[in-house]
Amino acid sequence: MTAKTLESLLSEGVQGRAVLVRSDLNVPLADGAVTDDGRIRASLPVLEKLARSGARVLVTAHLGRPKGEPVPEFSLSPVAARMQELSSAPVKRAEDLTGESARSAVAELAEGEILLLENVRFDPRETSKDAAERGALAQELAALTGQSGAYVNDAFGAVHRAHASVADIASQLPAYQGDLVASELQVLKRLTESAERPYTVVLGGSKVSDKLAVIENLLPKADALLIGGGMVFTFLKAQGYGIGGSLVENDELETVKGFLEQAQQKDCRIVLPTDVVMAASFAANAEHEILPVDSLETGAHGADALGLDIGPASAEAFAAEVAASRTVFWNGPMGVFEMEAFSKGTAALAEALTQSEAFTVVGGGDSAAAVRALGFDESGFGHISTGGGASLEYLEGKTLPGIQALGA
């Protein structure tokens, strides 16, 4: 069975119809304002396409983890304000999800207008493990659309969740796959089924445990696996290196040793840093120095030093690997990019990706945030995913509930 597309919905005609769209608007906020609008910008094309075709567009989305009750700091009000600034269509806002405010706003919504409902996770039924509870919320959401309603899932960042507005709703309304979800799936299928070689995978972030299944699934497919970020110290310790006070997952050491052995058997090179930026403490202004991986505990701060970034020699080597590749998938920063002193490894990798002639994919989450925070032009990358967790679970070979519900 193949999922019905947005184009098929538009060809059926949407003028005057209420179309419920699940978008991914889970953006960072500070002082009541959006600090990174990447996901909003990625969501608008589908919303605007529906609005231009005369639909009355209802948008449901989550923000943060409010644990099933209204929390002012997780209100979508700042998101609605930013959407209105960016959108070519009028954007209205409801003060609740399926209550009086939402019903009244839907009744007043004109063709070509967009209505953002309040945070779907303010309702505990959204994430409930009880199918009946999720189903009841899905019915209420569907009821907002009236007799001729339709549902579009365009929230790739949420498709790995079996939530009411992601999976259960697809059984309540005619369901369609949004363009953003479709393009994400196309890219991920290319990475897993038809990647042009040499194929390089770059993994970073703090914990190796978050990437175990991805490593296991991509080892047979990739030519090189580059490891950076905090997760590298579990690999280094597994090889017998001293790592000072750096982050390590001791219970994963044997697993990592197994990966190093498997890589040799599957003809995939695991490339680790040769130098590391070691700091006195986890702070933006911490004293730091660059040390080779076989001497990480010999610096000014000895065995108390923390590794917070890959070193310049490693960054140069990683860039060379990227330059020699035809396909590159990157997920996870190379260091603590939020601190300027420890952002250079991530910046060097991102720069290498923009200079590469390969098909380059940035795997969402912190990687996408780093690209924007460090000032890179997003057009310099082949594809920037909007769903870090969803991308990883797809690459792990897992079934994604939101995709399954669409019949894809």
PDB file of C-alpha atoms in Angstrom, residues 38-167:
ATOM      1  CA  GLY A  38      14.136  26.376  10.966  1.00  0.00           C
ATOM      2  CA  ARG A  39      11.240  24.018  11.618  1.00  0.00           C
ATOM      3  CA  ILE A  40       8.675  26.763  11.118  1.00  0.00           C
ATOM      4  CA  ARG A  41      10.190  27.658   7.754  1.00  0.00           C
ATOM      5  CA  ALA A  42      10.231  23.989   6.772  1.00  0.00           C
ATOM      6  CA  SER A  43       6.547  23.563   7.698  1.00  0.00           C
ATOM      7  CA  LEU A  44       5.140  26.620   5.942  1.00  0.00           C
ATOM      8  CA  PRO A  45       5.290  25.424   2.298  1.00  0.00           C
ATOM      9  CA  VAL A  46       2.616  22.746   2.833  1.00  0.00           C
ATOM     10  CA  LEU A  47       0.432  25.051   4.936  1.00  0.00           C
ATOM     11  CA  GLU A  48       0.685  27.821   2.333  1.00  0.00           C
ATOM     12  CA  LYS A  49       0.035  25.421  -0.546  1.00  0.00           C
ATOM     13  CA  LEU A  50      -3.210  24.313   1.111  1.00  0.00           C
ATOM     14  CA  ALA A  51      -4.186  27.893   1.933  1.00  0.00           C
ATOM     15  CA  ARG A  52      -3.594  29.046  -1.656  1.00  0.00           C
ATOM     16  CA  SER A  53      -5.904  26.260  -2.812  1.00  0.00           C
ATOM     17  CA  GLY A  54      -8.697  27.601  -0.614  1.00  0.00           C
ATOM     18  CA  ALA A  55      -8.467  25.228   2.324  1.00  0.00           C
ATOM     19  CA  ARG A  56      -9.237  26.261   5.877  1.00  0.00           C
ATOM     20  CA  VAL A  57      -6.008  25.026   7.436  1.00  0.00           C
ATOM     21  CA  LEU A  58      -5.925  23.763  11.030  1.00  0.00           C
ATOM     22  CA  VAL A  59      -2.478  23.085  12.462  1.00  0.00           C
ATOM     23  CA  THR A  60      -1.699  20.876  15.422  1.00  0.00           C
ATOM     24  CA  ALA A  61       1.791  20.628  16.871  1.00  0.00           C
ATOM     25  CA  HIS A  62       3.703  20.128  20.098  1.00  0.00           C
ATOM     26  CA  LEU A  63       6.320  22.185  21.897  1.00  0.00           C
ATOM     27  CA  GLY A  64       8.548  20.758  24.616  1.00  0.00           C
ATOM     28  CA  ARG A  65       7.372  18.233  27.179  1.00  0.00           C
ATOM     29  CA  PRO A  66       4.593  19.808  29.248  1.00  0.00           C
ATOM     30  CA  LYS A  67       3.533  16.376  30.598  1.00  0.00           C
ATOM     31  CA  GLY A  68      -0.139  16.542  29.714  1.00  0.00           C
ATOM     32  CA  GLU A  69      -1.150  19.851  31.224  1.00  0.00           C
ATOM     33  CA  PRO A  70      -1.089  23.500  30.150  1.00  0.00           C
ATOM     34  CA  VAL A  71       2.244  25.141  30.934  1.00  0.00           C
ATOM     35  CA  PRO A  72       2.577  28.797  29.867  1.00  0.00           C
ATOM     36  CA  GLU A  73       6.229  28.456  28.887  1.00  0.00           C
ATOM     37  CA  PHE A  74       5.274  25.791  26.328  1.00  0.00           C
ATOM     38  CA  SER A  75       2.438  27.734  24.721  1.00  0.00           C
ATOM     39  CA  LEU A  76       2.568  27.947  20.937  1.00  0.00           C
ATOM     40  CA  SER A  77       1.776  31.669  21.067  1.00  0.00           C
ATOM     41  CA  PRO A  78       5.359  32.755  20.152  1.00  0.00           C
ATOM     42  CA  VAL A  79       5.321  30.213  17.327  1.00  0.00           C
ATOM     43  CA  ALA A  80       2.083  31.664  15.964  1.00  0.00           C
ATOM     44  CA  ALA A  81       3.629  35.126  16.056  1.00  0.00           C
ATOM     45  CA  ARG A  82       6.677  33.974  14.093  1.00  0.00           C
ATOM     46  CA  MET A  83       4.485  32.056  11.635  1.00  0.00           C
ATOM     47  CA  GLN A  84       2.505  35.217  10.949  1.00  0.00           C
ATOM     48  CA  GLU A  85       5.738  37.099  10.226  1.00  0.00           C
ATOM     49  CA  LEU A  86       6.912  34.449   7.769  1.00  0.00           C
ATOM     50  CA  SER A  87       3.668  33.255   6.184  1.00  0.00           C
ATOM     51  CA  SER A  88       2.070  34.515   2.995  1.00  0.00           C
ATOM     52  CA  ALA A  89      -1.312  33.452   4.442  1.00  0.00           C
ATOM     53  CA  PRO A  90      -3.089  34.930   7.485  1.00  0.00           C
ATOM     54  CA  VAL A  91      -2.298  33.003  10.680  1.00  0.00           C
ATOM     55  CA  LYS A  92      -4.789  32.851  13.563  1.00  0.00           C
ATOM     56  CA  ARG A  93      -4.343  31.186  16.933  1.00  0.00           C
ATOM     57  CA  ALA A  94      -6.623  29.209  19.245  1.00  0.00           C
ATOM     58  CA  GLU A  95      -6.120  29.348  22.999  1.00  0.00           C
ATOM     59  CA  ASP A  96      -6.885  25.654  23.454  1.00  0.00           C
ATOM     60  CA  LEU A  97      -6.711  22.408  21.483  1.00  0.00           C
ATOM     61  CA  THR A  98     -10.243  21.107  20.973  1.00  0.00           C
ATOM     62  CA  GLY A  99     -12.202  23.264  23.418  1.00  0.00           C
ATOM     63  CA  GLU A 100     -14.388  26.336  23.085  1.00  0.00           C
ATOM     64  CA  SER A 101     -11.642  28.606  21.748  1.00  0.00           C
ATOM     65  CA  ALA A 102     -10.628  26.103  19.071  1.00  0.00           C
ATOM     66  CA  ARG A 103     -14.227  25.388  17.984  1.00  0.00           C
ATOM     67  CA  SER A 104     -15.039  29.103  17.792  1.00  0.00           C
ATOM     68  CA  ALA A 105     -11.859  29.881  15.859  1.00  0.00           C
ATOM     69  CA  VAL A 106     -12.557  27.082  13.375  1.00  0.00           C
ATOM     70  CA  ALA A 107     -16.094  28.358  12.833  1.00  0.00           C
ATOM     71  CA  GLU A 108     -14.735  31.828  12.030  1.00  0.00           C
ATOM     72  CA  LEU A 109     -11.828  30.622   9.886  1.00  0.00           C
ATOM     73  CA  ALA A 110     -12.058  31.762   6.272  1.00  0.00           C
ATOM     74  CA  GLU A 111     -10.803  29.999   3.173  1.00  0.00           C
ATOM     75  CA  GLY A 112      -7.066  30.557   2.740  1.00  0.00           C
ATOM     76  CA  GLU A 113      -6.441  31.141   6.437  1.00  0.00           C
ATOM     77  CA  ILE A 114      -4.304  29.120   8.859  1.00  0.00           C
ATOM     78  CA  LEU A 115      -5.299  28.379  12.455  1.00  0.00           C
ATOM     79  CA  LEU A 116      -2.698  27.148  14.932  1.00  0.00           C
ATOM     80  CA  LEU A 117      -4.235  25.109  17.724  1.00  0.00           C
ATOM     81  CA  GLU A 118      -2.624  25.162  21.161  1.00  0.00           C
ATOM     82  CA  ASN A 119       0.095  22.673  22.140  1.00  0.00           C
ATOM     83  CA  VAL A 120      -1.283  19.173  21.565  1.00  0.00           C
ATOM     84  CA  ARG A 121       0.780  17.852  24.471  1.00  0.00           C
ATOM     85  CA  PHE A 122      -1.212  19.999  26.889  1.00  0.00           C
ATOM     86  CA  ASP A 123      -3.708  17.134  26.610  1.00  0.00           C
ATOM     87  CA  PRO A 124      -2.481  13.957  28.387  1.00  0.00           C
ATOM     88  CA  ARG A 125      -4.302  11.776  25.863  1.00  0.00           C
ATOM     89  CA  GLU A 126      -1.855  12.779  23.112  1.00  0.00           C
ATOM     90  CA  THR A 127       0.939  10.634  24.540  1.00  0.00           C
ATOM     91  CA  SER A 128      -1.173   8.142  26.490  1.00  0.00           C
ATOM     92  CA  LYS A 129      -0.267   4.467  26.300  1.00  0.00           C
ATOM     93  CA  ASP A 130      -4.023   3.722  26.349  1.00  0.00           C
ATOM     94  CA  ALA A 131      -5.227   3.402  22.752  1.00  0.00           C
ATOM     95  CA  ALA A 132      -8.784   4.321  23.742  1.00  0.00           C
ATOM     96  CA  GLU A 133      -7.628   7.595  25.293  1.00  0.00           C
ATOM     97  CA  ARG A 134      -5.557   8.496  22.243  1.00  0.00           C
ATOM     98  CA  GLY A 135      -8.471   7.542  20.019  1.00  0.00           C
ATOM     99  CA  ALA A 136     -10.824   9.837  21.907  1.00  0.00           C
ATOM    100  CA  LEU A 137      -8.505  12.812  21.366  1.00  0.00           C
ATOM    101  CA  ALA A 138      -8.114  11.886  17.707  1.00  0.00           C
ATOM    102  CA  GLN A 139     -11.923  11.911  17.360  1.00  0.00           C
ATOM    103  CA  GLU A 140     -12.113  15.391  18.902  1.00  0.00           C
ATOM    104  CA  LEU A 141      -9.436  16.686  16.528  1.00  0.00           C
ATOM    105  CA  ALA A 142     -11.216  15.110  13.563  1.00  0.00           C
ATOM    106  CA  ALA A 143     -14.530  16.654  14.657  1.00  0.00           C
ATOM    107  CA  LEU A 144     -13.021  20.131  14.270  1.00  0.00           C
ATOM    108  CA  THR A 145     -12.775  19.549  10.514  1.00  0.00           C
ATOM    109  CA  GLY A 146     -16.484  18.809  10.000  1.00  0.00           C
ATOM    110  CA  GLN A 147     -18.010  16.560   7.356  1.00  0.00           C
ATOM    111  CA  SER A 148     -15.453  17.020   4.557  1.00  0.00           C
ATOM    112  CA  GLY A 149     -12.255  17.161   6.569  1.00  0.00           C
ATOM    113  CA  ALA A 150      -8.880  15.640   5.763  1.00  0.00           C
ATOM    114  CA  TYR A 151      -5.622  15.024   7.599  1.00  0.00           C
ATOM    115  CA  VAL A 152      -2.069  15.700   6.407  1.00  0.00           C
ATOM    116  CA  ASN A 153       0.966  14.501   8.344  1.00  0.00           C
ATOM    117  CA  ASP A 154       3.845  16.845   7.585  1.00  0.00           C
ATOM    118  CA  ALA A 155       5.639  16.439  10.929  1.00  0.00           C
ATOM    119  CA  PHE A 156       8.552  14.182  10.111  1.00  0.00           C
ATOM    120  CA  GLY A 157      10.145  15.022  13.461  1.00  0.00           C
ATOM    121  CA  ALA A 158       7.235  13.293  15.212  1.00  0.00           C
ATOM    122  CA  VAL A 159       6.536  10.269  12.986  1.00  0.00           C
ATOM    123  CA  HIS A 160       8.447   7.929  15.305  1.00  0.00           C
ATOM    124  CA  ARG A 161       5.854   8.589  18.030  1.00  0.00           C
ATOM    125  CA  ALA A 162       2.641   6.539  18.380  1.00  0.00           C
ATOM    126  CA  HIS A 163       0.707   9.618  19.480  1.00  0.00           C
ATOM    127  CA  ALA A 164      -2.901  10.623  18.904  1.00  0.00           C
ATOM    128  CA  SER A 165      -2.157  13.474  16.475  1.00  0.00           C
ATOM    129  CA  VAL A 166       0.481  11.458  14.632  1.00  0.00           C
ATOM    130  CA  ALA A 167      -0.890   7.922  14.274  1.00  0.00           C
TER     131      ALA A 167
END
